[in-house]
N, CA and C atoms as an extended XYZ file, in Angstrom:
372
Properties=species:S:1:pos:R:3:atomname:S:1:resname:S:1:resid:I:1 pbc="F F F"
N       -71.202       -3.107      -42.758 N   UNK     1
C       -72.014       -2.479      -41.750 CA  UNK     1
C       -72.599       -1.158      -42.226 C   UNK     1
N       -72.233       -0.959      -43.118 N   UNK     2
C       -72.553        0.689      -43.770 CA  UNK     2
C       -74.232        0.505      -44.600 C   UNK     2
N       -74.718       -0.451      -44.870 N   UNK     3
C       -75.557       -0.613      -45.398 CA  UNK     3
C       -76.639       -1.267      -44.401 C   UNK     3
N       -76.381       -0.980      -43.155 N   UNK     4
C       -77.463       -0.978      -42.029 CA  UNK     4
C       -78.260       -0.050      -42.361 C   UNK     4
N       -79.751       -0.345      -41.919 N   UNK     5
C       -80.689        0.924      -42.024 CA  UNK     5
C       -80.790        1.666      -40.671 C   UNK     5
N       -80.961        3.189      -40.402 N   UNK     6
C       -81.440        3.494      -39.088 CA  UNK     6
C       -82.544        2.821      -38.410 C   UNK     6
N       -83.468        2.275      -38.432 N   UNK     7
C       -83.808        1.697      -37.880 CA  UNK     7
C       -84.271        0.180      -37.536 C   UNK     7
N       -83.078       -0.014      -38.275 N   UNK     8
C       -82.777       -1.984      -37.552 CA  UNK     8
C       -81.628       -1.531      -35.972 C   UNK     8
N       -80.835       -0.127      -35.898 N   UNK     9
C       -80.191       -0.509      -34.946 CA  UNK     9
C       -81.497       -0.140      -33.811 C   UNK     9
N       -80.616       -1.344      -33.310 N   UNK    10
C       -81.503       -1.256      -31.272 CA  UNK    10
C       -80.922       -0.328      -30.720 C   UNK    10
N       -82.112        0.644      -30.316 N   UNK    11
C       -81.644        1.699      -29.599 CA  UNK    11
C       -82.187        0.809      -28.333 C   UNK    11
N       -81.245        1.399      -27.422 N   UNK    12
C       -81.061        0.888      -25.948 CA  UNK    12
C       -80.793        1.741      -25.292 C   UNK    12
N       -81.878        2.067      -24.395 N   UNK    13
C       -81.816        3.281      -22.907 CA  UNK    13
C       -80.926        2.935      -22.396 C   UNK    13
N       -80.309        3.800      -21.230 N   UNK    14
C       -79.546        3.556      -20.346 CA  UNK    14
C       -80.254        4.045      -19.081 C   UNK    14
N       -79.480        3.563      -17.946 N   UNK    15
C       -80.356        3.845      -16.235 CA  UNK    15
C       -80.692        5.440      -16.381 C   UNK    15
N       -79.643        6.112      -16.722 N   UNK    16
C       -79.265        7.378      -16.286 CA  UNK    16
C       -80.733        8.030      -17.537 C   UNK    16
N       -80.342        7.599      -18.779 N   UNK    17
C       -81.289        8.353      -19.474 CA  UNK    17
C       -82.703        7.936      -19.030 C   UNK    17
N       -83.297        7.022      -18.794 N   UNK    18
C       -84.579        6.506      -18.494 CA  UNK    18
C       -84.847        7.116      -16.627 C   UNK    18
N       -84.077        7.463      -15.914 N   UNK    19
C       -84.542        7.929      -14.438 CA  UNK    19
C       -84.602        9.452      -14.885 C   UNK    19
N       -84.098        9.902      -15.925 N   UNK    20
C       -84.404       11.402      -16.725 CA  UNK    20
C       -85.803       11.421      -17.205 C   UNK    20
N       -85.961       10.603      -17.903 N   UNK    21
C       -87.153       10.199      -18.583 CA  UNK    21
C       -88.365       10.084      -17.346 C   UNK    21
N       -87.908        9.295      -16.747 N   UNK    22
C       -89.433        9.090      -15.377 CA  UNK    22
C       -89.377       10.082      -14.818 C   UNK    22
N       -88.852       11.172      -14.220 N   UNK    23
C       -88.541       12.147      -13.469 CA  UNK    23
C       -89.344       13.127      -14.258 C   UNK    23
N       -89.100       13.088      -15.764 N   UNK    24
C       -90.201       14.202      -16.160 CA  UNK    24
C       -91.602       13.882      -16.056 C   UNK    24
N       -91.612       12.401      -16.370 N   UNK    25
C       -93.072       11.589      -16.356 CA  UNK    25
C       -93.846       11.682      -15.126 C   UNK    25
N       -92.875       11.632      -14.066 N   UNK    26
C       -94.000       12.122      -12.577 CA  UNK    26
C       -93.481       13.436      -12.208 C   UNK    26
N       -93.088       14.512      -12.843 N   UNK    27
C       -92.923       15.867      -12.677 CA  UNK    27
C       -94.662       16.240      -13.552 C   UNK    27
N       -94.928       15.249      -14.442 N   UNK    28
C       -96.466       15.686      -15.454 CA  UNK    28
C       -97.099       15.266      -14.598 C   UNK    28
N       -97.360       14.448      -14.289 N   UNK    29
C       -98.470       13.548      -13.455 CA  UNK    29
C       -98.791       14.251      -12.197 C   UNK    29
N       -97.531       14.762      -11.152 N   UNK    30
C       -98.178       15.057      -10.445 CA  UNK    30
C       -98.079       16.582      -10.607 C   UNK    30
N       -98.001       17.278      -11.511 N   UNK    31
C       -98.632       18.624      -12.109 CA  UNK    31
C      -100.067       18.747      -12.131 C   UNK    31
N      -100.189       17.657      -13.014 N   UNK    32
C      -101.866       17.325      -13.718 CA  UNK    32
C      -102.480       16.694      -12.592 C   UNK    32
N      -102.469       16.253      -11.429 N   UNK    33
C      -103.224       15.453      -10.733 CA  UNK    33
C      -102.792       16.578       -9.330 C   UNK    33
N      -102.367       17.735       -8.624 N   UNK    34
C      -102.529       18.513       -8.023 CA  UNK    34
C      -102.991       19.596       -8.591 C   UNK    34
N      -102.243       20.409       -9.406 N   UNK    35
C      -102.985       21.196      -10.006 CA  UNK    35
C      -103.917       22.057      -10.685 C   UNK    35
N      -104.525       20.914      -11.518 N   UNK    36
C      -105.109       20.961      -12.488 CA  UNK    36
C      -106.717       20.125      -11.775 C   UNK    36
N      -106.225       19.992      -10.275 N   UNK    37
C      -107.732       19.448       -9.669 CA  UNK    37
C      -107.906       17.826      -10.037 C   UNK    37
N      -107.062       16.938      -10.818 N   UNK    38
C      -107.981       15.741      -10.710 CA  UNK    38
C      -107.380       15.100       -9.686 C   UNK    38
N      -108.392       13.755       -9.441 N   UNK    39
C      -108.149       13.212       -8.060 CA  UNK    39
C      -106.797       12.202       -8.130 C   UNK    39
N      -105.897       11.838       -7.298 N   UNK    40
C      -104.974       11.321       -7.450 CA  UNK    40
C      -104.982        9.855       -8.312 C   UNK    40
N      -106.223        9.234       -8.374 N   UNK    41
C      -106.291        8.280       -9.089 CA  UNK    41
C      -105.757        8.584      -10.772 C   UNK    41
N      -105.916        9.445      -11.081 N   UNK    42
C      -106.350       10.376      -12.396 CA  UNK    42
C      -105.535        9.184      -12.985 C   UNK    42
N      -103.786        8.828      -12.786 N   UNK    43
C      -102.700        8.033      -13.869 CA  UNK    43
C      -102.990        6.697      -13.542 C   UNK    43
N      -104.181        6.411      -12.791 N   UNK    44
C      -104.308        4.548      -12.181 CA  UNK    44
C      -105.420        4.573      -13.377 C   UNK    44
N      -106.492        5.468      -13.358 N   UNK    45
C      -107.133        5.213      -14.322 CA  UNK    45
C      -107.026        4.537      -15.969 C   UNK    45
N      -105.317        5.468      -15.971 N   UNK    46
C      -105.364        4.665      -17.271 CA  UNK    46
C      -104.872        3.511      -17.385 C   UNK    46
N      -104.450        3.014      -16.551 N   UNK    47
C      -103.380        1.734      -16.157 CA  UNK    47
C      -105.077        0.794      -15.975 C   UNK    47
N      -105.816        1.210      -14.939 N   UNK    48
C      -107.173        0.343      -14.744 CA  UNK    48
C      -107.999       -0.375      -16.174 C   UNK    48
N      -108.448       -0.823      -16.271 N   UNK    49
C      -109.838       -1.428      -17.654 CA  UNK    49
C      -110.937       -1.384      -16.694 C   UNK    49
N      -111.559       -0.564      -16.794 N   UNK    50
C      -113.088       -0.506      -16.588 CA  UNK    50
C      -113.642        0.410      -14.821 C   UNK    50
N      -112.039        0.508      -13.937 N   UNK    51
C      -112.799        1.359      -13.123 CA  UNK    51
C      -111.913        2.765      -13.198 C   UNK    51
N      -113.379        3.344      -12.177 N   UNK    52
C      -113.610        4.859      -11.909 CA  UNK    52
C      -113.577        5.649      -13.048 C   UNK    52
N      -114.136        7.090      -13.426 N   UNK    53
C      -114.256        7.673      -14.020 CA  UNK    53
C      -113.510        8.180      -15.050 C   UNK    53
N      -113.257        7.321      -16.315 N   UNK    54
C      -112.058        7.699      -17.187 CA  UNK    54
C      -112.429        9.356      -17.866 C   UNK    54
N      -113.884        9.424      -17.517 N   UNK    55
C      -114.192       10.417      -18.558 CA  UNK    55
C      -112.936       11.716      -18.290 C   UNK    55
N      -112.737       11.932      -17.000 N   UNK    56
C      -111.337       12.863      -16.639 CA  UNK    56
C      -110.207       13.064      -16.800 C   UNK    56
N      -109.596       11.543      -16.992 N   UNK    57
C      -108.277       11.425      -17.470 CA  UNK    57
C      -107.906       11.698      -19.076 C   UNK    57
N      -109.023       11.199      -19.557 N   UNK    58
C      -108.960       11.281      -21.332 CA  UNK    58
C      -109.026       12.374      -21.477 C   UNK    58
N      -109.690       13.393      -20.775 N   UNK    59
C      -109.624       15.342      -21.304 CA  UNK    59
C      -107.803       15.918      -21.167 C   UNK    59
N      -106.958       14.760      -20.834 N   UNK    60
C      -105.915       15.349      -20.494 CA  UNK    60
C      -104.790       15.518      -21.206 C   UNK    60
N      -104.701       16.597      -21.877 N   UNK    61
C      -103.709       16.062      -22.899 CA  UNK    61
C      -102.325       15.934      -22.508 C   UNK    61
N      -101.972       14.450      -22.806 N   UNK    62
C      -100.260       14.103      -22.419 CA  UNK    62
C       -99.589       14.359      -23.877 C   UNK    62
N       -97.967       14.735      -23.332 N   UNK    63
C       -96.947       14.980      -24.405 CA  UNK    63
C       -96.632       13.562      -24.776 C   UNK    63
N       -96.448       13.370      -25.725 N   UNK    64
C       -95.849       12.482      -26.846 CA  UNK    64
C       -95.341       10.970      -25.682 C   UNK    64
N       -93.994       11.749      -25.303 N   UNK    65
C       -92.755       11.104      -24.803 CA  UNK    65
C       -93.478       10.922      -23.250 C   UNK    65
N       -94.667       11.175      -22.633 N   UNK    66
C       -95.044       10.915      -21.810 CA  UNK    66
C       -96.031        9.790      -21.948 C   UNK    66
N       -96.867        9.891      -22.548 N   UNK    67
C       -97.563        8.823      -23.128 CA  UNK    67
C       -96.688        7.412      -23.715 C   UNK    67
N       -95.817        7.626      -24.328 N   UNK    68
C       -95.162        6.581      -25.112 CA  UNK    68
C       -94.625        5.712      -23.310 C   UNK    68
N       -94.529        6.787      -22.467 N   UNK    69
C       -93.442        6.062      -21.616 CA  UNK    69
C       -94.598        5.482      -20.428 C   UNK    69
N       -95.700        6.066      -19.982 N   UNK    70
C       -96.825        5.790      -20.006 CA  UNK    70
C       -97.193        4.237      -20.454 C   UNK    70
N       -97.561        3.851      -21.360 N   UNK    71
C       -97.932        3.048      -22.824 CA  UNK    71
C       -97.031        1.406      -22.105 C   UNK    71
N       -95.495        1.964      -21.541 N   UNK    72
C       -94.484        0.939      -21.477 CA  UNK    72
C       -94.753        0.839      -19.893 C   UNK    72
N       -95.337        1.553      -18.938 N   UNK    73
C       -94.874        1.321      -17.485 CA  UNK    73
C       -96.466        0.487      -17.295 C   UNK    73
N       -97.469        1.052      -17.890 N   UNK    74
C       -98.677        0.037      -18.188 CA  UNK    74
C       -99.010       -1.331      -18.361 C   UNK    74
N       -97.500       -1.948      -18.398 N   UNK    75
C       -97.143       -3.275      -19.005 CA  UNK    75
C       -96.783       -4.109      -17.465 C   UNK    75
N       -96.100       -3.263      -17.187 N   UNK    76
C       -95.446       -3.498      -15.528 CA  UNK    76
C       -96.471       -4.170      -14.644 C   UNK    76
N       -95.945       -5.179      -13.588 N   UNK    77
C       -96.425       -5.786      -12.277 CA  UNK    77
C       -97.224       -4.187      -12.061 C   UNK    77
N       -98.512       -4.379      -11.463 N   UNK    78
C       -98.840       -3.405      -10.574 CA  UNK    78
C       -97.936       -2.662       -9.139 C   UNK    78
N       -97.073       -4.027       -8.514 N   UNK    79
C       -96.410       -3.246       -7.581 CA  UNK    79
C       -95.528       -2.738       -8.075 C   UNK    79
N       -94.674       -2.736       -9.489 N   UNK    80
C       -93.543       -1.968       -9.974 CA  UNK    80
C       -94.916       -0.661      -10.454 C   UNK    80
N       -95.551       -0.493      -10.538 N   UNK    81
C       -96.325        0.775      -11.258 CA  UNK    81
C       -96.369        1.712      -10.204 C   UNK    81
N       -96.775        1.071       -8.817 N   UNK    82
C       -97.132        1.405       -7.425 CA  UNK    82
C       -95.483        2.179       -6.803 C   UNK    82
N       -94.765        1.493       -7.495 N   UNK    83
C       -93.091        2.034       -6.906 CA  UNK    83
C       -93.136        2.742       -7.934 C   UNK    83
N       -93.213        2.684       -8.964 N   UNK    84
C       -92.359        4.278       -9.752 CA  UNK    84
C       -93.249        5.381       -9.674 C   UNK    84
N       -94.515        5.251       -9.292 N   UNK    85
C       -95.397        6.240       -8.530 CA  UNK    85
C       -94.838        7.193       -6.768 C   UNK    85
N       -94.473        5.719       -6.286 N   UNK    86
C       -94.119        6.336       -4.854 CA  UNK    86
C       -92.830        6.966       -5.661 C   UNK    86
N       -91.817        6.870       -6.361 N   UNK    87
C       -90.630        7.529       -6.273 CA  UNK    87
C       -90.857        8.498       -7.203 C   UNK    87
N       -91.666        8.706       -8.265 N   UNK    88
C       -91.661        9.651       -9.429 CA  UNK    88
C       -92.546       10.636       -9.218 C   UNK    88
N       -93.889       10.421       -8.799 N   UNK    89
C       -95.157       11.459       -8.661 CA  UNK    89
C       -95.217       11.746       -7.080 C   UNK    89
N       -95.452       10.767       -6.201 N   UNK    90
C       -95.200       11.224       -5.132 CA  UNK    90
C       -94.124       12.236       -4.585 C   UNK    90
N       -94.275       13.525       -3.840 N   UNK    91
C       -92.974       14.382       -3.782 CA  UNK    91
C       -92.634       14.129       -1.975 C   UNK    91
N       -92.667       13.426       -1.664 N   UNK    92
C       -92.389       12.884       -0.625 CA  UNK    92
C       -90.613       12.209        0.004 C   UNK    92
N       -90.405       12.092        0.676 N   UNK    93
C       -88.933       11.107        1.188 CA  UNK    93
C       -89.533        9.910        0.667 C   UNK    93
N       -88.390        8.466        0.285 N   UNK    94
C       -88.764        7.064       -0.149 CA  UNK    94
C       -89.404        6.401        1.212 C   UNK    94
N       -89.052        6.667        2.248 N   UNK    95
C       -90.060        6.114        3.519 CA  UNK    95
C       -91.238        6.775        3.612 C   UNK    95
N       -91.781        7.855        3.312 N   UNK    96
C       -93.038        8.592        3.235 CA  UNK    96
C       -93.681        7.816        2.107 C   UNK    96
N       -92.810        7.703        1.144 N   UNK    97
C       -93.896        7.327        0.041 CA  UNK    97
C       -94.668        5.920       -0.393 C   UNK    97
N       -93.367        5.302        0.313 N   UNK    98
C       -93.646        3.636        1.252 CA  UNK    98
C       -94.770        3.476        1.438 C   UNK    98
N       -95.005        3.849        2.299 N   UNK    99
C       -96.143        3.812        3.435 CA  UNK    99
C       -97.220        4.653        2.849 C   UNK    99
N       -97.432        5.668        2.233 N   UNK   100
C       -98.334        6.165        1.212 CA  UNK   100
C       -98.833        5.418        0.516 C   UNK   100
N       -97.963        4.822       -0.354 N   UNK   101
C       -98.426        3.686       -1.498 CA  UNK   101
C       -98.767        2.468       -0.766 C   UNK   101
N       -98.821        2.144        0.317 N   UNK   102
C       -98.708        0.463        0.408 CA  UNK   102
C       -97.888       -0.441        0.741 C   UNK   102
N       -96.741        0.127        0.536 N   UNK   103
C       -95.246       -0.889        0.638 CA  UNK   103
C       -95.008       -1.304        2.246 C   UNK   103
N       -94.886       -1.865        2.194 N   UNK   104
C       -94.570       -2.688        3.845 CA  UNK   104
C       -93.266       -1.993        4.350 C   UNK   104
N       -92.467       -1.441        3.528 N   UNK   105
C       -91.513       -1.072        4.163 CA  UNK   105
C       -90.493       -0.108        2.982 C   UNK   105
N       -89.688        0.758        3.093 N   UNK   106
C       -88.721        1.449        2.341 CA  UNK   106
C       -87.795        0.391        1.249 C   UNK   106
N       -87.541       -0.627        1.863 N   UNK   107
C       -86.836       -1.588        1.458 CA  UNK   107
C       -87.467       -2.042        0.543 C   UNK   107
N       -88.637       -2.595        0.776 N   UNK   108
C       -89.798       -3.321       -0.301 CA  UNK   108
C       -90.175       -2.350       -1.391 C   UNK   108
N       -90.366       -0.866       -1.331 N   UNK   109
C       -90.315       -0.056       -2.148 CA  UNK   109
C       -88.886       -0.182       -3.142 C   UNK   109
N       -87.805       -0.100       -2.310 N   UNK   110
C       -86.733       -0.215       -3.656 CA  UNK   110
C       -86.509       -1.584       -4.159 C   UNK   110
N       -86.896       -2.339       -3.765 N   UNK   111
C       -86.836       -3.749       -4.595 CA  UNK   111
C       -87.616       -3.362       -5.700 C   UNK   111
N       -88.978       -2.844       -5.697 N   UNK   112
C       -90.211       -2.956       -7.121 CA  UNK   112
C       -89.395       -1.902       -7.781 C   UNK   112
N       -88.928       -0.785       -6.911 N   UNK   113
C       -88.548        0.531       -8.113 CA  UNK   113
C       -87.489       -0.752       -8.974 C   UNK   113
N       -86.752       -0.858       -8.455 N   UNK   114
C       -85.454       -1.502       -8.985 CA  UNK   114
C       -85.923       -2.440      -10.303 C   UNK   114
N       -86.762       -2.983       -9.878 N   UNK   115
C       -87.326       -4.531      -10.600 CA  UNK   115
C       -88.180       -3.464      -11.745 C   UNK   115
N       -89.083       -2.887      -11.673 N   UNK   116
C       -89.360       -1.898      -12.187 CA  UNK   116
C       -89.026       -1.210      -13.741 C   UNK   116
N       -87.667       -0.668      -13.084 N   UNK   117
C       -86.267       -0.011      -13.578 CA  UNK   117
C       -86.046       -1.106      -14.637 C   UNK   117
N       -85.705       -1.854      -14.294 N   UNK   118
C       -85.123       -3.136      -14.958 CA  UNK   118
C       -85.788       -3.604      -16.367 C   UNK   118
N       -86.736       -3.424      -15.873 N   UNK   119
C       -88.302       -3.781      -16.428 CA  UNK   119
C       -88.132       -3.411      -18.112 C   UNK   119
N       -88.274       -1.701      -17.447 N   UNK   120
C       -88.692       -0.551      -18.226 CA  UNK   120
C       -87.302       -0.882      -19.415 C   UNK   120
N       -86.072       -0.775      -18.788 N   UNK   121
C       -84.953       -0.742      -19.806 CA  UNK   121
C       -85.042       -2.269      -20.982 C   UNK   121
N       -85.254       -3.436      -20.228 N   UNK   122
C       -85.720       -4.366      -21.272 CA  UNK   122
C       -86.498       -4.088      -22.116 C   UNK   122
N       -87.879       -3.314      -22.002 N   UNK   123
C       -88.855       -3.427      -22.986 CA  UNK   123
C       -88.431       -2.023      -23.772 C   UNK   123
N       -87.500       -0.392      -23.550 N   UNK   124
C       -87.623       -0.020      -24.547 CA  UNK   124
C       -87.160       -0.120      -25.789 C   UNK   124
C-alpha cells in the first residue's frame, strides 16, 4: 500500500464538511447578488444556456473553491439547485424559503435539499 500515489486515493467529502462548503458558497452568492447590486437571477444565470443577461454574471469574479463547487451543483436536478438555493443563499427560515423558491411545501424543500446533499457527496 505504500506505493499508492496521492492521487489515486478517493478523496471523499463528508455531510459535515460539504454543508461547510455550501454555507460559504451561499454566504458568496448572496453577498454578490445583494450587495454588489446584481439581480437575484445573477447564480441561475450560470446554471441557464442561453437566458438573460450573462454579460453580469461573468464580470464576477468567483473564488476557486466556489466555482469548483458551483461547476458540481450545475449538474444537479434543477429542483435540487432550487433547494440548496432556498437553504444556502436565501437568508430566510426553511418555510420562508419554501415558498420563495417554489416548493409546495417545507417538507418538499427538505426532500430536494436532502436528495441534493446526496447528490453533491456522490459526485465529489
Amino acid at each position: 500500500m505504500d506505493n499508492v500515489m496521492p492521487e489515486q486515493v478517493n478523496k471523499q467529502i463528508n455531510i459535515k464538511a460539504l454543508r461547510s462548503e455550501l454555507k460559504a458558497w451561499g454566504k458568496f452568492w448572496r453577498k454578490k447578488e445583494s450587495v454588489n447590486g446584481f439581480a437575484s437571477s445573477s447564480i441561475r444565470e450560470r446554471y441557464d444556456s442561453g437566458n438573460g443577461d450573462k454579460n453580469r454574471a461573468e464580470n464576477i469574479y468567483v473564488p476557486g473553491q466556489v466555482e469548483e463547487l458551483t461547476h458540481f451543483i450545475s449538474r444537479l436536478r434543477p429542483e435540487c439547485i432550487r433547494a440548496l438555493r432556498a437553504r444556502y443563499v436565501v437568508d430566510k427560515p426553511l418555510d420562508s424559503a419554501a415558498t420563495l423558491m417554489g416548493f409546495d411545501s417545507k417538507r418538499s424543500l427538505q426532500f430536494w435539499l436532502a436528495k441534493a446533499e446526496r447528490g453533491l457527496i456522490s459526485t465529489m
